[in-house]
Amino acid sequence: MPDYWQSCGYRLLRTTRGNSLSITDDFLRSYLLRPELAPVPESCAAELALHERLLNEPRIGVVEADIAAMRDAGARDNYRIWLRFRERLLAATTLESAYVELFRGDGVDVPPQFVAQLTQILLRHILGDSALPFEARAAEMLFRPQKISMPGDGAVMAADEQTVQLYATSGGFSSLGELLAQNRIPARTIELDVLSQDNAASYWERDERFDFAVTLNRGAHALEALCRVLERWIVHFFGITVTIKPQREIDDQHWVWHVGLDAEASALLNDLYNRAEIAEERMQRLLCLFELRFASATDVRAAVAGRPVYLAMAMDQEQRLKLKPQNLLCNLPLARD
């Protein structure tokens, strides 16, 4: 099996004895090579000097005067953002603890792409080198927004939103396709392959193309794989065993706890719990309900012990699914909280 998701930066980190990830200098250097921080021909001497210092010593202290000396306002802003992010990483003992801390307090203060990258890295670590193709594709949904389609035969399909946008604007031909679109010349129609048992092995050849669609109906391999990924996500962060399975509905007179896997689902579950009136159009955005159960009653708050925790995922009005796996780290009714 090939090393998948190679560009995410996972191999630049170090695994601790406790199977967590620790920050390395090479991982910090990788950010300095990104387009937002890499020098350009127009970069001033102050920017070049700071970039060189950080490449040599990526943990070195940087004062505001170093930033203010840069001529370009965009470069100054980018460095301030990255240095704030670097401070969070270096203040934590592991990447896992840095990740959890991002969602505490007044809200996330780093760019969404940094959050998505850390999520991908952590999932790469959790899935390991024996991941199944459906698990890897299901995990993509936790760090890359999906576009949902319903062809009309009852199927619910998810495809990577960026990939869909690329094909919609360029037919998959990048600059050539964009030129054709601008001149209203039809580009070749390209349909994304649907991941199946027959073609699953080919995922590894295309892992960073993000061009496999999946079916999210009950009983579909991708939905079952998503449940297994979420179970392993919780076990990795908390050392707690849970089981997650899809549900058709919540028929529970003693409903005590729920967690939305995205903003839309959180709002829907809150309204359902409070028995608020919900428009049919909004209910149709609900893609799946799940039931989470703890293996040990000692892991959960006494008021919830023995009861299921209901999960849900839902698309927004633009038929986008933007899952937030951090919700499971912040909102489960754990006894230790």
mmCIF file of C-alpha atoms in Angstrom:
data_model
loop_
_atom_site.group_PDB
_atom_site.id
_atom_site.type_symbol
_atom_site.label_atom_id
_atom_site.label_comp_id
_atom_site.label_asym_id
_atom_site.label_seq_id
_atom_site.Cartn_x
_atom_site.Cartn_y
_atom_site.Cartn_z
ATOM 1 C CA MET A 1 0.000 0.000 0.000
ATOM 2 C CA PRO A 2 1.505 3.394 -0.977
ATOM 3 C CA ASP A 3 2.097 6.252 1.445
ATOM 4 C CA TYR A 4 -1.064 8.302 0.992
ATOM 5 C CA TRP A 5 -1.698 12.039 1.550
ATOM 6 C CA GLN A 6 2.028 12.698 1.291
ATOM 7 C CA SER A 7 1.724 16.466 0.886
ATOM 8 C CA CYS A 8 -0.089 17.053 4.198
ATOM 9 C CA GLY A 9 3.145 17.103 6.230
ATOM 10 C CA TYR A 10 2.531 14.019 8.367
ATOM 11 C CA ARG A 11 5.971 12.546 7.708
ATOM 12 C CA LEU A 12 7.606 15.730 9.008
ATOM 13 C CA LEU A 13 6.305 15.042 12.528
ATOM 14 C CA ARG A 14 7.594 12.662 15.161
ATOM 15 C CA THR A 15 5.540 10.013 16.961
ATOM 16 C CA THR A 16 5.894 9.941 20.746
ATOM 17 C CA ARG A 17 5.914 6.866 22.959
ATOM 18 C CA GLY A 18 2.276 7.592 23.756
ATOM 19 C CA ASN A 19 1.413 7.498 20.019
ATOM 20 C CA SER A 20 0.854 11.246 19.838
ATOM 21 C CA LEU A 21 2.566 13.613 17.404
ATOM 22 C CA SER A 22 5.226 16.123 18.364
ATOM 23 C CA ILE A 23 6.299 19.229 16.450
ATOM 24 C CA THR A 24 9.626 19.188 14.619
ATOM 25 C CA ASP A 25 11.709 21.958 13.106
ATOM 26 C CA ASP A 26 11.148 20.502 9.651
ATOM 27 C CA PHE A 27 7.379 20.738 10.145
ATOM 28 C CA LEU A 28 7.689 24.410 11.099
ATOM 29 C CA ARG A 29 9.973 25.045 8.125
ATOM 30 C CA SER A 30 7.356 23.624 5.777
ATOM 31 C CA TYR A 31 5.125 26.627 6.462
ATOM 32 C CA LEU A 32 7.909 29.000 5.454
ATOM 33 C CA LEU A 33 7.925 27.369 2.019
ATOM 34 C CA ARG A 34 4.226 27.990 1.444
ATOM 35 C CA PRO A 35 3.302 30.722 -1.088
ATOM 36 C CA GLU A 36 2.011 32.950 1.730
ATOM 37 C CA LEU A 37 5.474 33.160 3.335
ATOM 38 C CA ALA A 38 7.977 32.205 0.651
ATOM 39 C CA PRO A 39 9.880 35.249 -0.672
ATOM 40 C CA VAL A 40 9.095 36.651 -4.105
ATOM 41 C CA PRO A 41 11.321 38.810 -6.330
ATOM 42 C CA GLU A 42 9.718 41.932 -4.853
ATOM 43 C CA SER A 43 10.469 40.948 -1.239
ATOM 44 C CA CYS A 44 12.412 43.589 0.688
ATOM 45 C CA ALA A 45 15.664 43.022 2.581
ATOM 46 C CA ALA A 46 13.892 42.859 5.965
ATOM 47 C CA GLU A 47 11.544 40.135 4.756
ATOM 48 C CA LEU A 48 14.370 38.140 3.188
ATOM 49 C CA ALA A 49 16.459 38.406 6.330
ATOM 50 C CA LEU A 50 13.655 37.239 8.630
ATOM 51 C CA HIS A 51 12.766 34.369 6.311
ATOM 52 C CA GLU A 52 16.396 33.209 6.267
ATOM 53 C CA ARG A 53 16.646 33.422 10.078
ATOM 54 C CA LEU A 54 13.486 31.355 10.509
ATOM 55 C CA LEU A 55 14.611 28.728 7.998
ATOM 56 C CA ASN A 56 17.800 28.285 10.019
ATOM 57 C CA GLU A 57 16.031 28.378 13.394
ATOM 58 C CA PRO A 58 12.259 27.963 12.997
ATOM 59 C CA ARG A 59 11.666 28.359 16.752
ATOM 60 C CA ILE A 60 13.634 31.596 17.107
ATOM 61 C CA GLY A 61 11.906 34.560 18.739
ATOM 62 C CA VAL A 62 10.474 37.263 16.481
ATOM 63 C CA VAL A 63 9.607 40.744 17.744
ATOM 64 C CA GLU A 64 7.114 43.170 16.255
ATOM 65 C CA ALA A 65 9.933 45.377 15.000
ATOM 66 C CA ASP A 66 11.057 42.528 12.718
ATOM 67 C CA ILE A 67 7.590 42.453 11.152
ATOM 68 C CA ALA A 68 7.113 46.203 10.996
ATOM 69 C CA ALA A 69 10.345 46.546 9.023
ATOM 70 C CA MET A 70 8.817 44.690 6.072
ATOM 71 C CA ARG A 71 7.726 46.884 3.193
ATOM 72 C CA ASP A 72 4.779 44.779 2.024
ATOM 73 C CA ALA A 73 1.609 44.939 4.151
ATOM 74 C CA GLY A 74 0.432 41.510 2.958
ATOM 75 C CA ALA A 75 3.707 39.917 4.009
ATOM 76 C CA ARG A 76 3.441 41.567 7.434
ATOM 77 C CA ASP A 77 -0.070 40.176 7.925
ATOM 78 C CA ASN A 78 0.924 36.694 6.790
ATOM 79 C CA TYR A 79 3.862 36.548 9.190
ATOM 80 C CA ARG A 80 1.748 37.725 12.116
ATOM 81 C CA ILE A 81 -0.830 35.016 11.372
ATOM 82 C CA TRP A 82 1.777 32.288 11.087
ATOM 83 C CA LEU A 83 3.678 33.376 14.179
ATOM 84 C CA ARG A 84 0.455 33.291 16.199
ATOM 85 C CA PHE A 85 -0.155 29.776 14.896
ATOM 86 C CA ARG A 86 3.451 28.780 15.630
ATOM 87 C CA GLU A 87 3.035 30.057 19.189
ATOM 88 C CA ARG A 88 0.052 27.743 19.652
ATOM 89 C CA LEU A 89 1.985 24.761 18.303
ATOM 90 C CA LEU A 90 5.043 25.386 20.451
ATOM 91 C CA ALA A 91 3.010 25.992 23.603
ATOM 92 C CA ALA A 92 1.482 22.513 23.394
ATOM 93 C CA THR A 93 3.124 19.233 24.309
ATOM 94 C CA THR A 94 1.664 17.414 21.289
ATOM 95 C CA LEU A 95 -0.071 18.244 18.038
ATOM 96 C CA GLU A 96 -3.205 16.689 19.506
ATOM 97 C CA SER A 97 -3.278 19.082 22.454
ATOM 98 C CA ALA A 98 -2.536 22.058 20.187
ATOM 99 C CA TYR A 99 -5.437 21.006 17.960
ATOM 100 C CA VAL A 100 -7.921 20.772 20.835
ATOM 101 C CA GLU A 101 -6.792 24.136 22.211
ATOM 102 C CA LEU A 102 -7.657 25.783 18.886
ATOM 103 C CA PHE A 103 -11.356 25.352 19.672
ATOM 104 C CA ARG A 104 -11.350 26.576 23.244
ATOM 105 C CA GLY A 105 -11.830 30.131 24.407
ATOM 106 C CA ASP A 106 -13.157 32.856 22.141
ATOM 107 C CA GLY A 107 -12.935 30.907 18.910
ATOM 108 C CA VAL A 108 -10.461 29.781 16.272
ATOM 109 C CA ASP A 109 -7.926 32.501 15.480
ATOM 110 C CA VAL A 110 -5.980 30.716 12.732
ATOM 111 C CA PRO A 111 -6.846 30.328 9.023
ATOM 112 C CA PRO A 112 -9.285 27.519 8.122
ATOM 113 C CA GLN A 113 -6.680 25.896 5.878
ATOM 114 C CA PHE A 114 -4.398 25.408 8.905
ATOM 115 C CA VAL A 115 -7.218 23.702 10.800
ATOM 116 C CA ALA A 116 -7.962 21.482 7.798
ATOM 117 C CA GLN A 117 -4.295 20.533 7.457
ATOM 118 C CA LEU A 118 -3.979 19.563 11.131
ATOM 119 C CA THR A 119 -7.188 17.537 10.861
ATOM 120 C CA GLN A 120 -5.815 15.697 7.844
ATOM 121 C CA ILE A 121 -2.497 15.027 9.568
ATOM 122 C CA LEU A 122 -4.208 13.668 12.668
ATOM 123 C CA LEU A 123 -6.479 11.454 10.576
ATOM 124 C CA ARG A 124 -3.462 10.184 8.630
ATOM 125 C CA HIS A 125 -1.848 9.239 11.941
ATOM 126 C CA ILE A 126 -5.012 7.633 13.318
ATOM 127 C CA LEU A 127 -5.728 5.601 10.175
ATOM 128 C CA GLY A 128 -2.100 4.508 9.967
ATOM 129 C CA ASP A 129 -0.552 2.479 7.185
ATOM 130 C CA SER A 130 -3.254 -0.177 7.083
ATOM 131 C CA ALA A 131 -6.215 2.050 6.210
ATOM 132 C CA LEU A 132 -8.906 0.740 3.911
ATOM 133 C CA PRO A 133 -9.752 2.816 0.812
ATOM 134 C CA PHE A 134 -13.274 3.560 2.047
ATOM 135 C CA GLU A 135 -11.885 4.709 5.415
ATOM 136 C CA ALA A 136 -9.443 7.089 3.756
ATOM 137 C CA ARG A 137 -12.154 8.482 1.456
ATOM 138 C CA ALA A 138 -14.600 8.837 4.354
ATOM 139 C CA ALA A 139 -11.909 10.638 6.355
ATOM 140 C CA GLU A 140 -11.567 13.180 3.533
ATOM 141 C CA MET A 141 -15.028 14.438 4.462
ATOM 142 C CA LEU A 142 -13.665 15.555 7.832
ATOM 143 C CA PHE A 143 -11.182 18.036 6.363
ATOM 144 C CA ARG A 144 -12.513 18.819 2.866
ATOM 145 C CA PRO A 145 -16.037 20.222 2.227
ATOM 146 C CA GLN A 146 -18.278 18.011 0.127
ATOM 147 C CA LYS A 147 -20.879 18.831 -2.493
ATOM 148 C CA ILE A 148 -24.020 16.760 -2.084
ATOM 149 C CA SER A 149 -26.180 15.631 -4.994
ATOM 150 C CA MET A 150 -29.346 13.559 -5.125
ATOM 151 C CA PRO A 151 -29.722 12.126 -8.649
ATOM 152 C CA GLY A 152 -33.392 11.303 -8.144
ATOM 153 C CA ASP A 153 -33.135 7.551 -7.679
ATOM 154 C CA GLY A 154 -32.960 7.895 -3.909
ATOM 155 C CA ALA A 155 -29.181 7.982 -3.870
ATOM 156 C CA VAL A 156 -27.289 10.586 -1.840
ATOM 157 C CA MET A 157 -23.869 11.295 -3.337
ATOM 158 C CA ALA A 158 -20.942 13.252 -1.926
ATOM 159 C CA ALA A 159 -18.081 14.615 -4.001
ATOM 160 C CA ASP A 160 -15.191 16.861 -3.080
ATOM 161 C CA GLU A 161 -16.369 20.460 -3.447
ATOM 162 C CA GLN A 162 -13.106 21.815 -4.869
ATOM 163 C CA THR A 163 -12.967 19.021 -7.410
ATOM 164 C CA VAL A 164 -16.559 19.661 -8.451
ATOM 165 C CA GLN A 165 -15.812 23.376 -8.853
ATOM 166 C CA LEU A 166 -12.730 22.598 -10.930
ATOM 167 C CA TYR A 167 -14.691 20.431 -13.342
ATOM 168 C CA ALA A 168 -17.604 22.872 -13.419
ATOM 169 C CA THR A 169 -15.391 25.801 -14.430
ATOM 170 C CA SER A 170 -12.739 24.091 -16.497
ATOM 171 C CA GLY A 171 -13.955 20.621 -17.406
ATOM 172 C CA GLY A 172 -10.856 19.348 -15.641
ATOM 173 C CA PHE A 173 -8.490 21.066 -18.052
ATOM 174 C CA SER A 174 -7.269 23.854 -15.748
ATOM 175 C CA SER A 175 -6.287 27.029 -17.664
ATOM 176 C CA LEU A 176 -7.448 25.675 -21.026
ATOM 177 C CA GLY A 177 -10.851 24.809 -19.608
ATOM 178 C CA GLU A 178 -11.188 28.227 -17.997
ATOM 179 C CA LEU A 179 -10.413 29.860 -21.345
ATOM 180 C CA LEU A 180 -13.070 27.742 -23.042
ATOM 181 C CA ALA A 181 -15.580 28.639 -20.327
ATOM 182 C CA GLN A 182 -14.846 32.362 -20.674
ATOM 183 C CA ASN A 183 -15.542 32.121 -24.391
ATOM 184 C CA ARG A 184 -18.659 30.024 -23.781
ATOM 185 C CA ILE A 185 -17.189 27.069 -25.612
ATOM 186 C CA PRO A 186 -18.482 23.865 -23.996
ATOM 187 C CA ALA A 187 -15.803 21.847 -22.274
ATOM 188 C CA ARG A 188 -15.844 18.062 -22.194
ATOM 189 C CA THR A 189 -18.195 16.745 -19.512
ATOM 190 C CA ILE A 190 -16.355 14.651 -16.928
ATOM 191 C CA GLU A 191 -18.244 12.495 -14.449
ATOM 192 C CA LEU A 192 -16.498 11.583 -11.230
ATOM 193 C CA ASP A 193 -16.026 7.905 -10.520
ATOM 194 C CA VAL A 194 -17.986 6.514 -7.585
ATOM 195 C CA LEU A 195 -15.851 4.565 -5.139
ATOM 196 C CA SER A 196 -16.970 0.942 -5.026
ATOM 197 C CA GLN A 197 -15.666 -2.435 -3.958
ATOM 198 C CA ASP A 198 -14.578 -3.060 -7.545
ATOM 199 C CA ASN A 199 -12.414 0.056 -7.927
ATOM 200 C CA ALA A 200 -11.489 0.691 -4.281
ATOM 201 C CA ALA A 201 -7.838 -0.315 -4.723
ATOM 202 C CA SER A 202 -7.344 2.477 -7.269
ATOM 203 C CA TYR A 203 -7.944 5.053 -4.511
ATOM 204 C CA TRP A 204 -4.268 4.826 -3.568
ATOM 205 C CA GLU A 205 -3.204 5.884 -7.066
ATOM 206 C CA ARG A 206 -5.485 8.951 -6.876
ATOM 207 C CA ASP A 207 -5.464 9.750 -3.154
ATOM 208 C CA GLU A 208 -4.527 13.414 -3.548
ATOM 209 C CA ARG A 209 -6.704 14.037 -6.575
ATOM 210 C CA PHE A 210 -9.810 13.851 -4.338
ATOM 211 C CA ASP A 211 -11.878 12.827 -7.336
ATOM 212 C CA PHE A 212 -13.873 9.850 -6.048
ATOM 213 C CA ALA A 213 -17.532 10.403 -5.218
ATOM 214 C CA VAL A 214 -19.184 8.243 -2.571
ATOM 215 C CA THR A 215 -22.696 7.131 -1.687
ATOM 216 C CA LEU A 216 -23.995 8.177 1.721
ATOM 217 C CA ASN A 217 -27.153 6.069 1.873
ATOM 218 C CA ARG A 218 -27.722 3.720 4.811
ATOM 219 C CA GLY A 219 -25.770 0.529 4.319
ATOM 220 C CA ALA A 220 -23.279 2.169 1.955
ATOM 221 C CA HIS A 221 -19.621 1.292 2.531
ATOM 222 C CA ALA A 222 -18.601 4.946 2.845
ATOM 223 C CA LEU A 223 -21.105 5.649 5.619
ATOM 224 C CA GLU A 224 -20.036 2.578 7.566
ATOM 225 C CA ALA A 225 -16.403 3.601 7.061
ATOM 226 C CA LEU A 226 -17.176 7.083 8.380
ATOM 227 C CA CYS A 227 -18.544 5.524 11.567
ATOM 228 C CA ARG A 228 -15.336 3.537 12.030
ATOM 229 C CA VAL A 229 -13.187 6.635 11.428
ATOM 230 C CA LEU A 230 -15.140 8.662 13.998
ATOM 231 C CA GLU A 231 -14.821 5.833 16.532
ATOM 232 C CA ARG A 232 -11.051 5.790 16.065
ATOM 233 C CA TRP A 233 -10.923 9.606 16.266
ATOM 234 C CA ILE A 234 -12.520 9.478 19.726
ATOM 235 C CA VAL A 235 -10.358 6.582 20.899
ATOM 236 C CA HIS A 236 -7.177 8.394 19.840
ATOM 237 C CA PHE A 237 -7.964 11.611 21.683
ATOM 238 C CA PHE A 238 -9.666 10.214 24.781
ATOM 239 C CA GLY A 239 -8.727 6.550 25.027
ATOM 240 C CA ILE A 240 -12.470 5.834 25.178
ATOM 241 C CA THR A 241 -14.190 3.083 23.204
ATOM 242 C CA VAL A 242 -17.483 3.948 21.530
ATOM 243 C CA THR A 243 -19.644 2.388 18.841
ATOM 244 C CA ILE A 244 -21.337 4.538 16.199
ATOM 245 C CA LYS A 245 -23.993 3.338 13.786
ATOM 246 C CA PRO A 246 -26.432 5.052 11.409
ATOM 247 C CA GLN A 247 -30.037 5.495 12.531
ATOM 248 C CA ARG A 248 -33.229 6.153 10.577
ATOM 249 C CA GLU A 249 -34.788 8.422 13.214
ATOM 250 C CA ILE A 250 -34.652 9.456 16.847
ATOM 251 C CA ASP A 251 -37.546 7.759 18.573
ATOM 252 C CA ASP A 252 -36.468 8.269 22.154
ATOM 253 C CA GLN A 253 -38.612 9.581 24.985
ATOM 254 C CA HIS A 254 -35.484 9.982 27.104
ATOM 255 C CA TRP A 255 -33.286 11.828 24.616
ATOM 256 C CA VAL A 256 -30.588 13.406 26.790
ATOM 257 C CA TRP A 257 -27.638 14.381 24.570
ATOM 258 C CA HIS A 258 -26.763 15.122 20.971
ATOM 259 C CA VAL A 259 -23.848 16.464 18.952
ATOM 260 C CA GLY A 260 -24.089 17.911 15.457
ATOM 261 C CA LEU A 261 -21.189 16.978 13.196
ATOM 262 C CA ASP A 262 -21.561 20.331 11.425
ATOM 263 C CA ALA A 263 -23.222 23.693 12.037
ATOM 264 C CA GLU A 264 -26.385 22.819 10.109
ATOM 265 C CA ALA A 265 -26.845 19.542 11.959
ATOM 266 C CA SER A 266 -26.219 21.175 15.333
ATOM 267 C CA ALA A 267 -29.007 23.685 14.739
ATOM 268 C CA LEU A 268 -31.369 20.986 13.453
ATOM 269 C CA LEU A 269 -30.752 18.691 16.419
ATOM 270 C CA ASN A 270 -31.291 21.557 18.835
ATOM 271 C CA ASP A 271 -34.652 22.365 17.232
ATOM 272 C CA LEU A 272 -35.701 18.722 17.119
ATOM 273 C CA TYR A 273 -34.775 18.300 20.770
ATOM 274 C CA ASN A 274 -36.791 21.390 21.703
ATOM 275 C CA ARG A 275 -39.694 20.240 19.489
ATOM 276 C CA ALA A 276 -39.579 23.421 17.440
ATOM 277 C CA GLU A 277 -41.411 23.570 14.150
ATOM 278 C CA ILE A 278 -39.045 22.820 11.273
ATOM 279 C CA ALA A 279 -39.762 23.521 7.617
ATOM 280 C CA GLU A 280 -39.828 20.519 5.300
ATOM 281 C CA GLU A 281 -37.116 22.027 3.075
ATOM 282 C CA ARG A 282 -34.804 22.293 6.069
ATOM 283 C CA MET A 283 -35.525 18.751 7.242
ATOM 284 C CA GLN A 284 -34.573 17.500 3.792
ATOM 285 C CA ARG A 285 -31.067 18.815 4.370
ATOM 286 C CA LEU A 286 -30.575 16.231 7.119
ATOM 287 C CA LEU A 287 -28.377 13.587 5.509
ATOM 288 C CA CYS A 288 -27.902 11.063 8.284
ATOM 289 C CA LEU A 289 -28.516 10.392 11.960
ATOM 290 C CA PHE A 290 -26.174 8.308 14.078
ATOM 291 C CA GLU A 291 -26.293 6.689 17.487
ATOM 292 C CA LEU A 292 -23.143 6.746 19.610
ATOM 293 C CA ARG A 293 -22.849 4.485 22.645
ATOM 294 C CA PHE A 294 -20.054 4.342 25.201
ATOM 295 C CA ALA A 295 -18.551 0.943 25.962
ATOM 296 C CA SER A 296 -18.106 1.880 29.631
ATOM 297 C CA ALA A 297 -20.596 3.835 31.740
ATOM 298 C CA THR A 298 -17.690 5.244 33.769
ATOM 299 C CA ASP A 299 -16.518 7.240 30.736
ATOM 300 C CA VAL A 300 -19.678 9.334 30.556
ATOM 301 C CA ARG A 301 -21.481 11.717 32.886
ATOM 302 C CA ALA A 302 -23.869 10.033 35.293
ATOM 303 C CA ALA A 303 -26.919 11.707 33.740
ATOM 304 C CA VAL A 304 -26.072 10.206 30.358
ATOM 305 C CA ALA A 305 -24.766 6.803 31.459
ATOM 306 C CA GLY A 306 -26.487 4.000 29.595
ATOM 307 C CA ARG A 307 -28.129 6.412 27.143
ATOM 308 C CA PRO A 308 -27.133 6.967 23.499
ATOM 309 C CA VAL A 309 -25.669 10.199 22.197
ATOM 310 C CA TYR A 310 -27.268 11.165 18.894
ATOM 311 C CA LEU A 311 -25.153 12.556 16.066
ATOM 312 C CA ALA A 312 -26.206 14.050 12.762
ATOM 313 C CA MET A 313 -24.805 15.545 9.593
ATOM 314 C CA ALA A 314 -26.633 17.924 7.284
ATOM 315 C CA MET A 315 -25.946 19.942 4.161
ATOM 316 C CA ASP A 316 -26.494 23.686 3.926
ATOM 317 C CA GLN A 317 -28.709 25.571 1.455
ATOM 318 C CA GLU A 318 -25.983 25.322 -1.212
ATOM 319 C CA GLN A 319 -25.893 21.539 -0.734
ATOM 320 C CA ARG A 320 -22.485 21.644 0.935
ATOM 321 C CA LEU A 321 -21.460 19.334 3.752
ATOM 322 C CA LYS A 322 -18.810 20.833 6.033
ATOM 323 C CA LEU A 323 -18.106 18.357 8.817
ATOM 324 C CA LYS A 324 -16.371 19.486 12.006
ATOM 325 C CA PRO A 325 -14.793 16.513 13.785
ATOM 326 C CA GLN A 326 -13.684 18.872 16.549
ATOM 327 C CA ASN A 327 -17.304 18.897 17.715
ATOM 328 C CA LEU A 328 -16.756 15.379 19.016
ATOM 329 C CA LEU A 329 -13.763 16.594 21.013
ATOM 330 C CA CYS A 330 -15.553 19.541 22.587
ATOM 331 C CA ASN A 331 -19.151 18.425 23.076
ATOM 332 C CA LEU A 332 -19.278 14.807 24.215
ATOM 333 C CA PRO A 333 -20.621 14.336 27.786
ATOM 334 C CA LEU A 334 -17.428 12.837 29.192
ATOM 335 C CA ALA A 335 -17.122 12.083 32.891
ATOM 336 C CA ARG A 336 -13.724 13.797 33.030
ATOM 337 C CA ASP A 337 -15.346 17.138 32.071
#
